[in-house]
Short mmCIF file of C-alpha atoms in Angstrom, two decimals:
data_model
loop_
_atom_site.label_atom_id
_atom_site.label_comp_id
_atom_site.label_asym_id
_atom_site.label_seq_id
_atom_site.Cartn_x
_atom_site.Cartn_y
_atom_site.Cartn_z
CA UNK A 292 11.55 9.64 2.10
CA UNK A 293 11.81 12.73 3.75
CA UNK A 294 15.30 13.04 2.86
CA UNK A 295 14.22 12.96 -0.68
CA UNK A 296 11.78 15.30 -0.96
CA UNK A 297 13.81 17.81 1.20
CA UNK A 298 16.23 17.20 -1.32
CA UNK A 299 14.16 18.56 -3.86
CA UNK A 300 12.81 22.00 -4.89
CA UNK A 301 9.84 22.81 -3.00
CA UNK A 302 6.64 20.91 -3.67
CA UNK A 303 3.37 22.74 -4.64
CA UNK A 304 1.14 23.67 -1.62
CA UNK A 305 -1.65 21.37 -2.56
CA UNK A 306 1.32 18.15 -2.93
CA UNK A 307 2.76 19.26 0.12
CA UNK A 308 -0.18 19.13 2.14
CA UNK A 309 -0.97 15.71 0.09
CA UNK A 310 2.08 14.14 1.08
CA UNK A 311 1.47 15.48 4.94
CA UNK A 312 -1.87 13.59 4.95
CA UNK A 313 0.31 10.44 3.98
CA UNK A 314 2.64 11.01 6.46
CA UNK A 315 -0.47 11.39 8.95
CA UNK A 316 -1.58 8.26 7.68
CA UNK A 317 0.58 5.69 7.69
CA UNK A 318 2.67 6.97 10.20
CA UNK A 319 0.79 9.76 13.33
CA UNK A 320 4.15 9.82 15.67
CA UNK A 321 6.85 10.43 12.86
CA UNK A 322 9.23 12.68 13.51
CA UNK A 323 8.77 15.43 10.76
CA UNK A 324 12.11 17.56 9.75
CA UNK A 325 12.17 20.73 8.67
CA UNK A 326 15.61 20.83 6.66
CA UNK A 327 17.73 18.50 4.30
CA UNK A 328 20.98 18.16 7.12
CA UNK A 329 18.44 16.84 9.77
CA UNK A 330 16.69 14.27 7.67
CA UNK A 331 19.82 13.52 6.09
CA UNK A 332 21.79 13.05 9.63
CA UNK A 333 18.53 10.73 10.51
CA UNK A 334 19.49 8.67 7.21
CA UNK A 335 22.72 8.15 8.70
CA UNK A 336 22.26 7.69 11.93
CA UNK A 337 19.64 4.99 10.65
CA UNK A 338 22.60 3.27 8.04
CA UNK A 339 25.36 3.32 10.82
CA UNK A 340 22.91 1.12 13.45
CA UNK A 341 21.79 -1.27 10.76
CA UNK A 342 26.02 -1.30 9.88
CA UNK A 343 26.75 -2.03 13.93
CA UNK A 344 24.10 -5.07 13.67
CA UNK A 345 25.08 -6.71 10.43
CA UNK A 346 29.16 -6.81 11.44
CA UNK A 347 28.06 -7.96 14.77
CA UNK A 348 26.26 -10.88 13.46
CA UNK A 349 22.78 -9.45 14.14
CA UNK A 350 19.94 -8.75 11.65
CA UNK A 351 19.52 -6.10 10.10
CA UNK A 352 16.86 -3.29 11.75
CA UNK A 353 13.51 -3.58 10.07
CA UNK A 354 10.65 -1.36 10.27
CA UNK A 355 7.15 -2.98 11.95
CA UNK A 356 4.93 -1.92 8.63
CA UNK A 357 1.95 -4.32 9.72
CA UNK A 358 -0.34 -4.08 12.70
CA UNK A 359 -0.34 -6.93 15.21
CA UNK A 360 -2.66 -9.59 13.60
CA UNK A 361 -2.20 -8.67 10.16
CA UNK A 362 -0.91 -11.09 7.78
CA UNK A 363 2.17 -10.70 6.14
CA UNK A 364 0.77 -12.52 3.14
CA UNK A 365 -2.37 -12.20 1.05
CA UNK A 366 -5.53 -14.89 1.86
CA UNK A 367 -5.70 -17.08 -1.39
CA UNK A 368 -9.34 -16.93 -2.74
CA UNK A 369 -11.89 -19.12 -1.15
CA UNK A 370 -13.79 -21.64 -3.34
CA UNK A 371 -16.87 -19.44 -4.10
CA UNK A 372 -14.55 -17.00 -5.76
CA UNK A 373 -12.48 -19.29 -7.39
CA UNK A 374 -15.41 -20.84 -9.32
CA UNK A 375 -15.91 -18.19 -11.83
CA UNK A 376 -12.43 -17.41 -12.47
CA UNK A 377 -10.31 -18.37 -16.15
CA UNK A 378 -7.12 -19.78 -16.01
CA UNK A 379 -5.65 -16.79 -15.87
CA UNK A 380 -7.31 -15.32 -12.59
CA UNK A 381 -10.12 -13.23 -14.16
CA UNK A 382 -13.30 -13.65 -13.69
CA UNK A 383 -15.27 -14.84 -15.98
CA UNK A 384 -18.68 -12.83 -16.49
CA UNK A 385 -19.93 -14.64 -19.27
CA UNK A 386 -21.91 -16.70 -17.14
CA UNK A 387 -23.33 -14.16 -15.52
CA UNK A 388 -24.26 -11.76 -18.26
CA UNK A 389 -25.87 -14.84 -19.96
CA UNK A 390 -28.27 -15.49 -17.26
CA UNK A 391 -28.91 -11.59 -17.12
CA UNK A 392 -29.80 -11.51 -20.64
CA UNK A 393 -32.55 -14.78 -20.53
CA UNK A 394 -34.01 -12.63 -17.54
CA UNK A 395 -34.62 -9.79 -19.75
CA UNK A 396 -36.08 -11.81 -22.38
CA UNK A 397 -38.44 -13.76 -19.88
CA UNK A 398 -39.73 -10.19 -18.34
CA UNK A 399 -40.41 -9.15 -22.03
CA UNK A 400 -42.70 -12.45 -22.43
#
């Protein structure tokens, strides 16, 4: 990514600093370059490793995105959510605005 937007004409002060709170979120150690060749010799040197493994029979390199214990793979919804939902996955306030509406009308009586 960094290739990229070193690639580019310069970014606006306020995206810039935007897009170095990103980069000081997701990832605090990354190694930050300051011109197009370095990021772009990074790319490479990134391409000809991931090259080495695959003709040697290895996997390819892959970044570790998720923190130990997090799962790969969303939870499905537990039955208490899945109560209220339509077929299609929404949920379905009807119910709910119903019984709101017969406890207005019983505070009015």
């Amino acid at each position: 990514m960094q290739a990229y937007v070193l690639a580019k004409n310069p970014l606006p002060l306020d995206i810039d600093a935007d897009l170095q709170d990103m980069y000081d979120q997701l990832r605090p150690n990354l190694v930050r370059f300051a011109t197009y060749p370095d990021a772009a010799a990074a790319v490479n040197e990134i391409l000809a490793k991931e090259a080495a493994a695959s003709a040697s029979g290895l996997e390819p390199i892959e970044e570790e995105d998720s923190e130990e214990g997090e799962s790969e793979e969303p939870e499905p919804p537990k039955a208490e959510e899945t109560e209220a939902m339509d077929v299609d996955g929404s949920i379905d306030d009807d119910d709910d605005m119903a019984d709101y509406i017969r406890e207005e009308e019983q505070e009015v009586d």
